[in-house]
mmCIF file of C-alpha atoms in Angstrom:
data_model
loop_
_atom_site.group_PDB
_atom_site.id
_atom_site.type_symbol
_atom_site.label_atom_id
_atom_site.label_comp_id
_atom_site.label_asym_id
_atom_site.label_seq_id
_atom_site.Cartn_x
_atom_site.Cartn_y
_atom_site.Cartn_z
ATOM 1 C CA MET A 20 0.000 0.000 0.000
ATOM 2 C CA ARG A 21 1.148 3.562 -0.667
ATOM 3 C CA ILE A 22 0.901 5.587 2.533
ATOM 4 C CA ALA A 23 1.388 9.326 3.094
ATOM 5 C CA ILE A 24 2.242 10.303 6.659
ATOM 6 C CA LEU A 25 1.347 13.967 7.110
ATOM 7 C CA GLY A 26 3.473 15.549 9.821
ATOM 8 C CA THR A 27 7.026 15.021 11.049
ATOM 9 C CA GLY A 28 6.613 14.821 14.827
ATOM 10 C CA GLU A 29 6.947 11.896 17.203
ATOM 11 C CA VAL A 30 3.895 10.044 15.872
ATOM 12 C CA ALA A 31 5.138 10.284 12.277
ATOM 13 C CA ARG A 32 8.620 9.129 13.267
ATOM 14 C CA THR A 33 7.115 6.153 15.105
ATOM 15 C CA LEU A 34 4.687 5.047 12.400
ATOM 16 C CA LEU A 35 7.127 5.422 9.502
ATOM 17 C CA PRO A 36 9.526 2.537 10.332
ATOM 18 C CA ALA A 37 6.630 0.250 11.278
ATOM 19 C CA PHE A 38 4.909 0.831 7.936
ATOM 20 C CA LEU A 39 8.171 0.367 6.036
ATOM 21 C CA GLU A 40 8.896 -2.867 7.901
ATOM 22 C CA ALA A 41 5.447 -4.132 6.925
ATOM 23 C CA GLY A 42 6.348 -3.587 3.261
ATOM 24 C CA HIS A 43 4.409 -0.401 2.525
ATOM 25 C CA ASP A 44 5.609 2.396 0.247
ATOM 26 C CA VAL A 45 5.693 5.507 2.468
ATOM 27 C CA ALA A 46 6.189 9.220 1.854
ATOM 28 C CA VAL A 47 6.228 11.952 4.498
ATOM 29 C CA GLY A 48 4.399 15.224 3.906
ATOM 30 C CA THR A 49 5.162 18.511 5.641
ATOM 31 C CA ARG A 50 4.705 22.248 5.146
ATOM 32 C CA ASP A 51 8.445 22.840 4.698
ATOM 33 C CA PRO A 52 10.378 19.757 3.507
ATOM 34 C CA ALA A 53 13.745 21.556 3.581
ATOM 35 C CA ALA A 54 13.318 22.576 7.209
ATOM 36 C CA ALA A 55 12.155 19.082 8.182
ATOM 37 C CA LEU A 56 15.183 17.485 6.536
ATOM 38 C CA ALA A 57 17.504 19.995 8.178
ATOM 39 C CA ARG A 58 16.169 18.905 11.578
ATOM 40 C CA ASN A 59 16.233 15.199 10.702
ATOM 41 C CA PRO A 60 18.143 14.291 7.522
ATOM 42 C CA SER A 61 17.562 10.526 7.915
ATOM 43 C CA PHE A 62 13.793 10.025 7.814
ATOM 44 C CA GLY A 63 14.186 6.861 5.759
ATOM 45 C CA ALA A 64 11.483 7.885 3.272
ATOM 46 C CA PRO A 65 10.906 10.734 0.796
ATOM 47 C CA VAL A 66 9.982 14.019 2.509
ATOM 48 C CA THR A 67 7.795 16.247 0.333
ATOM 49 C CA THR A 68 4.980 18.762 0.626
ATOM 50 C CA PHE A 69 1.593 17.657 1.926
ATOM 51 C CA ALA A 70 0.103 17.799 -1.570
ATOM 52 C CA GLU A 71 2.913 15.789 -3.185
ATOM 53 C CA ALA A 72 2.787 13.091 -0.507
ATOM 54 C CA VAL A 73 -0.978 12.709 -0.814
ATOM 55 C CA ARG A 74 -0.989 12.663 -4.626
ATOM 56 C CA GLY A 75 0.451 9.161 -4.918
ATOM 57 C CA ALA A 76 -1.034 7.648 -1.773
ATOM 58 C CA ASP A 77 -3.795 5.114 -1.242
ATOM 59 C CA LEU A 78 -4.094 6.091 2.425
ATOM 60 C CA ALA A 79 -2.966 9.162 4.365
ATOM 61 C CA VAL A 80 -2.238 9.469 8.069
ATOM 62 C CA ASN A 81 -3.014 12.695 9.894
ATOM 63 C CA ALA A 82 -0.078 12.993 12.296
ATOM 64 C CA ILE A 83 -0.304 16.801 12.466
ATOM 65 C CA SER A 84 -0.757 18.523 15.827
ATOM 66 C CA GLY A 85 -4.448 18.581 16.743
ATOM 67 C CA PRO A 86 -4.915 22.365 16.970
ATOM 68 C CA ALA A 87 -3.412 22.816 13.492
ATOM 69 C CA CYS A 88 -4.617 19.787 11.567
ATOM 70 C CA VAL A 89 -8.001 20.949 10.226
ATOM 71 C CA ALA A 90 -6.547 24.152 8.766
ATOM 72 C CA ALA A 91 -3.568 22.254 7.349
ATOM 73 C CA LEU A 92 -5.629 19.537 5.677
ATOM 74 C CA THR A 93 -8.623 21.520 4.379
ATOM 75 C CA PRO A 94 -6.687 22.779 1.302
ATOM 76 C CA LEU A 95 -6.053 19.117 0.416
ATOM 77 C CA ALA A 96 -9.758 18.289 0.053
ATOM 78 C CA ASP A 97 -9.509 17.570 -3.669
ATOM 79 C CA ALA A 98 -6.249 15.613 -3.364
ATOM 80 C CA LEU A 99 -7.691 13.487 -0.536
ATOM 81 C CA ALA A 100 -11.027 12.840 -2.255
ATOM 82 C CA GLY A 101 -11.739 9.106 -2.414
ATOM 83 C CA LYS A 102 -8.839 8.249 -0.111
ATOM 84 C CA VAL A 103 -8.768 6.986 3.464
ATOM 85 C CA LEU A 104 -7.488 9.388 6.117
ATOM 86 C CA MET A 105 -6.315 7.670 9.291
ATOM 87 C CA ASP A 106 -6.686 10.380 11.921
ATOM 88 C CA VAL A 107 -4.566 9.963 15.068
ATOM 89 C CA SER A 108 -4.826 13.589 16.246
ATOM 90 C CA SER A 109 -5.653 14.798 19.760
ATOM 91 C CA PRO A 110 -7.692 17.937 20.574
ATOM 92 C CA PHE A 111 -5.456 19.283 23.339
ATOM 93 C CA ASP A 112 -5.579 23.051 23.865
ATOM 94 C CA PHE A 113 -1.871 23.637 24.442
ATOM 95 C CA SER A 114 -2.407 27.285 25.382
ATOM 96 C CA ARG A 115 -3.646 26.153 28.810
ATOM 97 C CA GLU A 116 -0.279 25.137 30.191
ATOM 98 C CA ASP A 117 -1.194 23.516 33.516
ATOM 99 C CA GLU A 118 -4.686 22.292 32.671
ATOM 100 C CA ILE A 119 -5.949 19.378 30.603
ATOM 101 C CA VAL A 120 -8.288 21.167 28.210
ATOM 102 C CA LEU A 121 -9.812 19.772 25.006
ATOM 103 C CA ASP A 122 -11.068 21.777 22.050
ATOM 104 C CA PRO A 123 -13.376 20.600 20.581
ATOM 105 C CA VAL A 124 -15.088 18.483 23.215
ATOM 106 C CA ASN A 125 -18.417 16.875 24.097
ATOM 107 C CA THR A 126 -20.557 18.075 21.160
ATOM 108 C CA ASP A 127 -17.896 17.759 18.465
ATOM 109 C CA SER A 128 -14.533 16.122 17.786
ATOM 110 C CA LEU A 129 -11.482 16.612 15.611
ATOM 111 C CA GLY A 130 -12.459 13.480 13.715
ATOM 112 C CA GLU A 131 -15.829 15.000 12.826
ATOM 113 C CA ARG A 132 -14.311 18.375 11.959
ATOM 114 C CA LEU A 133 -11.943 16.675 9.549
ATOM 115 C CA GLN A 134 -14.781 14.686 7.981
ATOM 116 C CA ARG A 135 -16.773 17.890 7.454
ATOM 117 C CA ALA A 136 -13.751 19.702 6.029
ATOM 118 C CA LEU A 137 -12.952 16.735 3.744
ATOM 119 C CA PRO A 138 -16.378 15.462 2.623
ATOM 120 C CA GLY A 139 -14.934 13.286 -0.141
ATOM 121 C CA THR A 140 -12.462 11.591 2.190
ATOM 122 C CA ARG A 141 -13.131 8.531 4.338
ATOM 123 C CA VAL A 142 -11.902 9.557 7.789
ATOM 124 C CA VAL A 143 -11.100 6.880 10.364
ATOM 125 C CA LYS A 144 -10.202 7.896 13.914
ATOM 126 C CA THR A 145 -7.816 5.592 15.755
ATOM 127 C CA PHE A 146 -4.675 5.382 17.949
ATOM 128 C CA ASN A 147 -5.594 8.620 19.780
ATOM 129 C CA THR A 148 -5.844 6.863 23.169
ATOM 130 C CA LEU A 149 -2.181 5.822 23.055
ATOM 131 C CA ALA A 150 1.294 7.254 23.300
ATOM 132 C CA ALA A 151 3.151 7.193 19.984
ATOM 133 C CA GLU A 152 5.558 4.500 21.149
ATOM 134 C CA VAL A 153 2.710 2.122 22.016
ATOM 135 C CA MET A 154 0.902 2.558 18.672
ATOM 136 C CA THR A 155 3.255 0.229 16.835
ATOM 137 C CA ALA A 156 4.351 -1.937 19.769
ATOM 138 C CA PRO A 157 1.361 -2.723 22.006
ATOM 139 C CA GLY A 158 3.384 -5.325 23.874
ATOM 140 C CA ILE A 159 5.603 -2.719 25.538
ATOM 141 C CA ALA A 160 2.596 -1.585 27.581
ATOM 142 C CA GLY A 161 2.278 -5.070 29.061
ATOM 143 C CA GLY A 162 -0.545 -7.533 28.495
ATOM 144 C CA ASP A 163 -3.457 -7.331 26.095
ATOM 145 C CA HIS A 164 -5.248 -4.012 25.641
ATOM 146 C CA SER A 165 -7.701 -2.373 23.254
ATOM 147 C CA VAL A 166 -7.568 0.035 20.338
ATOM 148 C CA PHE A 167 -10.569 1.758 18.788
ATOM 149 C CA LEU A 168 -11.892 2.703 15.347
ATOM 150 C CA SER A 169 -14.457 5.395 14.482
ATOM 151 C CA GLY A 170 -15.601 6.150 10.944
ATOM 152 C CA ASP A 171 -18.558 6.218 8.586
ATOM 153 C CA ASP A 172 -17.102 3.896 5.919
ATOM 154 C CA ALA A 173 -16.838 0.183 6.707
ATOM 155 C CA SER A 174 -14.244 -0.563 4.033
ATOM 156 C CA ALA A 175 -12.031 2.291 5.247
ATOM 157 C CA LYS A 176 -12.204 0.955 8.792
ATOM 158 C CA ALA A 177 -11.313 -2.514 7.534
ATOM 159 C CA GLN A 178 -8.262 -1.084 5.737
ATOM 160 C CA VAL A 179 -7.095 0.809 8.840
ATOM 161 C CA GLY A 180 -7.850 -2.199 11.012
ATOM 162 C CA GLY A 181 -5.507 -4.224 8.818
ATOM 163 C CA LEU A 182 -2.699 -1.743 9.503
ATOM 164 C CA LEU A 183 -3.393 -1.981 13.229
ATOM 165 C CA ARG A 184 -3.231 -5.762 13.168
ATOM 166 C CA GLU A 185 0.064 -5.583 11.275
ATOM 167 C CA SER A 186 1.360 -3.579 14.231
ATOM 168 C CA GLY A 187 0.373 -6.307 16.678
ATOM 169 C CA TRP A 188 -3.109 -5.257 17.771
ATOM 170 C CA SER A 189 -5.591 -8.082 18.333
ATOM 171 C CA ASP A 190 -8.405 -6.315 20.242
ATOM 172 C CA VAL A 191 -9.578 -3.776 17.643
ATOM 173 C CA ILE A 192 -12.997 -2.374 18.582
ATOM 174 C CA ASP A 193 -15.154 -0.702 15.912
ATOM 175 C CA LEU A 194 -17.180 1.918 17.809
ATOM 176 C CA GLY A 195 -19.324 2.962 14.838
ATOM 177 C CA GLY A 196 -19.570 6.227 12.907
ATOM 178 C CA ILE A 197 -17.192 9.171 13.047
ATOM 179 C CA GLY A 198 -19.361 10.752 15.759
ATOM 180 C CA THR A 199 -17.995 8.158 18.182
ATOM 181 C CA ALA A 200 -14.603 9.885 17.908
ATOM 182 C CA ARG A 201 -15.969 12.177 20.613
ATOM 183 C CA ALA A 202 -15.792 9.280 23.052
ATOM 184 C CA THR A 203 -12.160 8.350 22.432
ATOM 185 C CA GLU A 204 -11.031 11.973 22.255
ATOM 186 C CA MET A 205 -12.668 12.567 25.646
ATOM 187 C CA MET A 206 -10.578 9.725 27.082
ATOM 188 C CA LEU A 207 -7.531 11.969 26.795
ATOM 189 C CA PRO A 208 -7.896 13.684 30.204
ATOM 190 C CA MET A 209 -7.919 10.212 31.761
ATOM 191 C CA TRP A 210 -4.842 9.281 29.719
ATOM 192 C CA MET A 211 -2.984 12.409 30.868
ATOM 193 C CA THR A 212 -3.983 11.862 34.501
ATOM 194 C CA LEU A 213 -2.745 8.271 34.382
ATOM 195 C CA TYR A 214 0.498 9.372 32.740
ATOM 196 C CA ARG A 215 1.155 11.850 35.537
ATOM 197 C CA THR A 216 0.177 9.312 38.206
ATOM 198 C CA LEU A 217 2.067 6.306 36.828
ATOM 199 C CA GLY A 218 5.081 8.227 35.592
ATOM 200 C CA THR A 219 5.052 6.361 32.270
ATOM 201 C CA HIS A 220 3.193 6.490 28.964
ATOM 202 C CA ARG A 221 3.567 2.755 28.449
ATOM 203 C CA PHE A 222 -0.014 1.766 29.190
ATOM 204 C CA GLY A 223 -3.320 1.257 27.401
ATOM 205 C CA PHE A 224 -7.021 0.825 28.032
ATOM 206 C CA LYS A 225 -8.500 -2.664 28.092
ATOM 207 C CA ILE A 226 -12.204 -3.268 27.541
ATOM 208 C CA VAL A 227 -13.078 -6.424 29.481
ATOM 209 C CA ARG A 228 -16.175 -8.209 28.222
#
C-alpha cells in the first residue's frame, strides 16, 4: 500500500519505520520539507509537501498537531477525495499550560471536523488513546489491551484495522460512525492523569467483556 504520513513529529517518526517494515511504500508530507530534513536528515522515506505526498497515496495518516490539523488539511480536500485518512490527532488546547483542556469536546470532535472539512475523504479515527511508542508496539505496555476505530465507511475501517493488526493489535474495537470519535477523544484527560500518576506512557485501556 502507498501511505502518506502527514506531519514530522513523534507520531510520524514512530509510524514510519513500522509501515516500512510491513512492506508499505511511504512518503512523508510537511509544510516545509527543507526545514524538516535539516532537523532530521535521515527520515528513511521521501519528505515532500503535503500535496505531493498525498498525490500518490492510497491512504494518508493525519499525524499533524491537533490544533493545526483541520486548517492544514482543508486545502487538500480535492487531493484526498476518495482516499482513506487515518486520523490519530488529539484535541489538546496547548495554550492552557497547567490544565488538561480539550477543544473541541463533548458536542464535536477533531475526527468529525476533519470529515466535514474533507467530505470526499473517508476519515477513520484511531490510535488517539495511546502514546506514539505504544501505537506500533502494544506489547511494551504489558498484556493485552484495546484500540478503537471510528468512521462512517466500513471498508475504510477494515483497511485501517488491517494496519493496526500488522502492528500487533488483536483487540480492535469498531465503535461505529465518526461521531464516536468524541468518546475516544474525551478519554484523553484520563490518559494524561494516568500518565502523571504512573510516571510512564507505556499503558493502554482494556475493555473487558
